[in-house]
PDB file of C-alpha atoms and ligand atoms in Angstrom:
ATOM      1  CA  MET G  10      52.755 -22.548  61.208  1.00 74.00           C
ATOM      2  CA  ASP G  11      50.024 -20.061  60.324  1.00 90.00           C
ATOM      3  CA  LYS G  12      48.536 -21.725  57.090  1.00 93.00           C
ATOM      4  CA  GLU G  13      46.736 -18.533  56.217  1.00 95.00           C
ATOM      5  CA  ALA G  14      49.903 -16.403  56.340  1.00 95.00           C
ATOM      6  CA  ILE G  15      51.698 -18.894  54.118  1.00 96.00           C
ATOM      7  CA  PHE G  16      48.945 -18.610  51.525  1.00 96.00           C
ATOM      8  CA  GLU G  17      48.942 -14.972  51.614  1.00 96.00           C
ATOM      9  CA  GLN G  18      52.617 -14.957  50.992  1.00 97.00           C
ATOM     10  CA  VAL G  19      52.299 -17.202  48.147  1.00 97.00           C
ATOM     11  CA  ALA G  20      49.599 -15.066  46.721  1.00 97.00           C
ATOM     12  CA  ARG G  21      51.959 -12.037  47.141  1.00 97.00           C
ATOM     13  CA  VAL G  22      54.765 -13.887  45.527  1.00 98.00           C
ATOM     14  CA  GLU G  23      52.358 -15.025  42.501  1.00 97.00           C
ATOM     15  CA  GLU G  24      51.411 -11.256  42.046  1.00 97.00           C
ATOM     16  CA  ARG G  25      54.938 -10.111  41.828  1.00 98.00           C
ATOM     17  CA  ILE G  26      55.987 -12.907  39.420  1.00 97.00           C
ATOM     18  CA  GLY G  27      52.892 -11.795  37.281  1.00 97.00           C
ATOM     19  CA  GLU G  28      54.115  -8.248  37.280  1.00 97.00           C
ATOM     20  CA  LEU G  29      57.789  -9.367  36.548  1.00 97.00           C
ATOM     21  CA  TYR G  30      56.419 -11.471  33.689  1.00 97.00           C
ATOM     22  CA  LYS G  31      54.630  -8.471  32.226  1.00 97.00           C
ATOM     23  CA  GLU G  32      57.749  -6.297  32.582  1.00 97.00           C
ATOM     24  CA  LEU G  33      59.812  -9.035  30.887  1.00 97.00           C
ATOM     25  CA  ALA G  34      57.419  -9.227  28.002  1.00 96.00           C
ATOM     26  CA  GLY G  35      57.546  -5.452  27.577  1.00 97.00           C
ATOM     27  CA  LEU G  36      61.320  -5.532  27.596  1.00 96.00           C
ATOM     28  CA  LYS G  37      61.324  -8.422  24.989  1.00 95.00           C
ATOM     29  CA  GLU G  38      59.142  -6.300  22.583  1.00 94.00           C
ATOM     30  CA  GLN G  39      61.481  -3.308  22.991  1.00 96.00           C
ATOM     31  CA  ILE G  40      64.431  -5.432  22.044  1.00 94.00           C
ATOM     32  CA  VAL G  41      62.830  -6.895  19.023  1.00 93.00           C
ATOM     33  CA  GLY G  42      61.790  -3.424  18.070  1.00 93.00           C
ATOM     34  CA  LEU G  43      65.307  -2.227  18.350  1.00 94.00           C
ATOM     35  CA  ILE G  44      66.696  -5.309  16.576  1.00 93.00           C
ATOM     36  CA  GLU G  45      64.264  -4.593  13.647  1.00 93.00           C
ATOM     37  CA  ASP G  46      65.360  -0.979  13.492  1.00 93.00           C
ATOM     38  CA  ASN G  47      68.804  -1.985  13.662  1.00 92.00           C
ATOM     39  CA  THR G  48      68.304  -4.321  10.723  1.00 90.00           C
ATOM     40  CA  ARG G  49      66.284  -1.702   8.735  1.00 90.00           C
ATOM     41  CA  LEU G  50      69.105   0.845   9.202  1.00 92.00           C
ATOM     42  CA  MET G  51      71.877  -1.792   8.079  1.00 87.00           C
ATOM     43  CA  MET G  52      69.680  -2.560   4.956  1.00 87.00           C
ATOM     44  CA  GLU G  53      69.238   1.042   4.130  1.00 89.00           C
ATOM     45  CA  ASN G  54      72.919   1.680   4.629  1.00 88.00           C
ATOM     46  CA  GLN G  55      73.821  -1.147   2.441  1.00 84.00           C
ATOM     47  CA  ARG G  56      71.408   0.023  -0.232  1.00 84.00           C
ATOM     48  CA  LEU G  57      72.826   3.789  -0.034  1.00 90.00           C
ATOM     49  CA  LYS G  58      76.326   2.175  -0.477  1.00 89.00           C
ATOM     50  CA  GLU G  59      75.301   0.192  -3.660  1.00 86.00           C
ATOM     51  CA  LEU G  60      73.602   3.518  -5.099  1.00 88.00           C
ATOM     52  CA  GLU G  61      76.807   5.180  -4.196  1.00 89.00           C
ATOM     53  CA  ALA G  62      78.908   2.767  -6.026  1.00 89.00           C
ATOM     54  CA  ARG G  63      76.754   2.425  -9.092  1.00 87.00           C
ATOM     55  CA  PHE G  64      76.587   6.318  -9.567  1.00 86.00           C
ATOM     56  CA  SER G  65      80.183   7.213  -8.870  1.00 83.00           C
ATOM     57  CA  SER G  66      82.110   7.984 -12.007  1.00 60.00           C
ATOM     58  CA  PRO G  67      84.336   5.284 -13.132  1.00 66.00           C
ATOM     59  CA  SER G  68      86.995   7.888 -14.355  1.00 55.00           C
ATOM     60  CA  GLY G  69      87.154   9.549 -10.983  1.00 51.00           C
ATOM     61  CA  GLU G  70      90.548   7.981  -9.662  1.00 49.00           C
ATOM     62  CA  THR G  71      90.062   9.321  -6.106  1.00 50.00           C
ATOM     63  CA  GLU G  72      86.509   7.605  -5.830  1.00 47.00           C
ATOM     64  CA  GLU G  73      87.768   4.436  -7.430  1.00 47.00           C
ATOM     65  CA  LYS G  74      90.316   3.942  -4.517  1.00 49.00           C
ATOM     66  CA  THR G  75      87.765   4.057  -1.901  1.00 52.00           C
ATOM     67  CA  LEU G  76      84.872   2.226  -3.513  1.00 51.00           C
ATOM     68  CA  PRO G  77      84.671  -1.257  -4.998  1.00 53.00           C
ATOM     69  CA  PRO G  78      84.065  -1.806  -8.505  1.00 54.00           C
ATOM     70  CA  LYS G  79      80.392  -1.785  -9.707  1.00 51.00           C
ATOM     71  CA  GLU G  80      79.584  -5.641 -10.153  1.00 50.00           C
ATOM     72  CA  GLU G  81      81.544  -6.400  -6.974  1.00 50.00           C
ATOM     73  CA  ALA G  82      79.530  -4.030  -4.971  1.00 49.00           C
ATOM     74  CA  ALA G  83      76.130  -5.291  -6.310  1.00 53.00           C
ATOM     75  CA  GLY G  84      77.208  -8.783  -5.660  1.00 57.00           C
ATOM     76  CA  LYS G  85      78.266  -8.096  -2.165  1.00 59.00           C
ATOM     77  CA  GLY G  86      74.832  -6.387  -1.666  1.00 62.00           C
ATOM     78  CA  VAL G  87      72.796  -9.540  -2.641  1.00 64.00           C
ATOM     79  CA  HIS G  88      75.096 -11.789  -0.524  1.00 66.00           C
ATOM     80  CA  HIS G  89      74.465  -9.509   2.564  1.00 79.00           C
ATOM     81  CA  LEU G  90      70.701  -9.700   2.015  1.00 83.00           C
ATOM     82  CA  ALA G  91      70.930 -13.461   1.770  1.00 87.00           C
ATOM     83  CA  ASP G  92      72.874 -13.589   5.052  1.00 87.00           C
ATOM     84  CA  LEU G  93      70.178 -11.341   6.805  1.00 87.00           C
ATOM     85  CA  TYR G  94      67.499 -13.622   5.478  1.00 91.00           C
ATOM     86  CA  GLU G  95      69.278 -16.647   6.812  1.00 90.00           C
ATOM     87  CA  GLU G  96      69.632 -14.642  10.202  1.00 89.00           C
ATOM     88  CA  GLY G  97      65.814 -14.563  10.314  1.00 91.00           C
ATOM     89  CA  PHE G  98      64.947 -11.220   8.900  1.00 90.00           C
ATOM     90  CA  HIS G  99      62.797 -10.194   6.161  1.00 92.00           C
ATOM     91  CA  ILE G 100      64.235  -8.556   3.265  1.00 89.00           C
ATOM     92  CA  CYS G 101      61.270  -8.134   1.311  1.00 90.00           C
ATOM     93  CA  ASN G 102      59.315  -4.808   0.683  1.00 88.00           C
ATOM     94  CA  VAL G 103      56.275  -6.333   2.502  1.00 89.00           C
ATOM     95  CA  HIS G 104      57.920  -6.763   6.038  1.00 89.00           C
ATOM     96  CA  TYR G 105      61.209  -4.997   5.393  1.00 86.00           C
ATOM     97  CA  GLY G 106      63.502  -5.738   8.197  1.00 87.00           C
ATOM     98  CA  ARG G 107      61.224  -7.375  10.688  1.00 90.00           C
ATOM     99  CA  LEU G 108      61.978 -10.558  12.142  1.00 90.00           C
ATOM    100  CA  ARG G 109      60.761 -13.501  10.143  1.00 91.00           C
ATOM    101  CA  GLY G 110      59.747 -16.045  12.911  1.00 85.00           C
ATOM    102  CA  GLU G 111      59.433 -19.550  11.744  1.00 82.00           C
ATOM    103  CA  GLY G 112      59.195 -20.699   8.074  1.00 88.00           C
ATOM    104  CA  ASP G 113      60.184 -19.043   4.750  1.00 93.00           C
ATOM    105  CA  CYS G 114      58.656 -15.988   3.450  1.00 93.00           C
ATOM    106  CA  LEU G 115      57.672 -16.144  -0.271  1.00 93.00           C
ATOM    107  CA  PHE G 116      58.215 -12.391  -0.993  1.00 92.00           C
ATOM    108  CA  CYS G 117      61.652 -12.625   0.464  1.00 92.00           C
ATOM    109  CA  ILE G 118      62.557 -15.632  -1.672  1.00 93.00           C
ATOM    110  CA  ALA G 119      61.144 -13.945  -4.846  1.00 92.00           C
ATOM    111  CA  PHE G 120      63.301 -11.004  -3.960  1.00 89.00           C
ATOM    112  CA  LEU G 121      66.451 -13.126  -3.451  1.00 88.00           C
ATOM    113  CA  ASN G 122      65.854 -14.946  -6.847  1.00 89.00           C
ATOM    114  CA  LYS G 123      65.171 -11.572  -8.615  1.00 85.00           C
ATOM    115  CA  SER G 124      68.373  -9.916  -7.178  1.00 78.00           C
ATOM    116  CA  SER G 125      70.590 -12.768  -7.972  1.00 76.00           C
ATOM    117  CA  LYS G 126      69.334 -12.790 -11.611  1.00 75.00           C
ATOM    118  CA  GLU G 127      70.001  -9.213 -12.095  1.00 68.00           C
ATOM    119  CA  GLU G 128      73.623  -9.730 -10.944  1.00 54.00           C
TER     120      GLU G 128
HETATM  121 ZN1   ZN O   5      59.652 -11.416   3.684  1.00 79.29          ZN
END
C-alpha cells in the first residue's frame, strides 16, 4: 500500500473535520442566539401581560373575564421568572435573557428577592 497516499488522505480528512467543526461552532452560536432572543421575547411578553393586568380597569366586566386578578398575575410573573432562572437564563437587567452558563448571578438573585418581596 502507498503510504504517501494514505497520509494525504488522512490530511484531507483532517482538513474536512476542521471545516465541519468550524461550521458546527457557527451553528451552535446561532442556536444560542435564537434561544436567547426567544427568552427575551418571552420575558417581554410576560412583562406586557403583567402591565396589561395591572392597568386594566377592575370595574370592566369583560376584561375581568379574560384577565386574572392583579395579585395573581403578579405572583405568576415572579414564578415564571424564577423558572426561567432555574432553566439557566439571566432575568436581571444586566444580562437580560442571556444564557447564564455555570454558577449563580448575583444580579438575578437580587432581582428575584426584590420581586418576591414586592408581591
Ligand atoms: Zn443575571
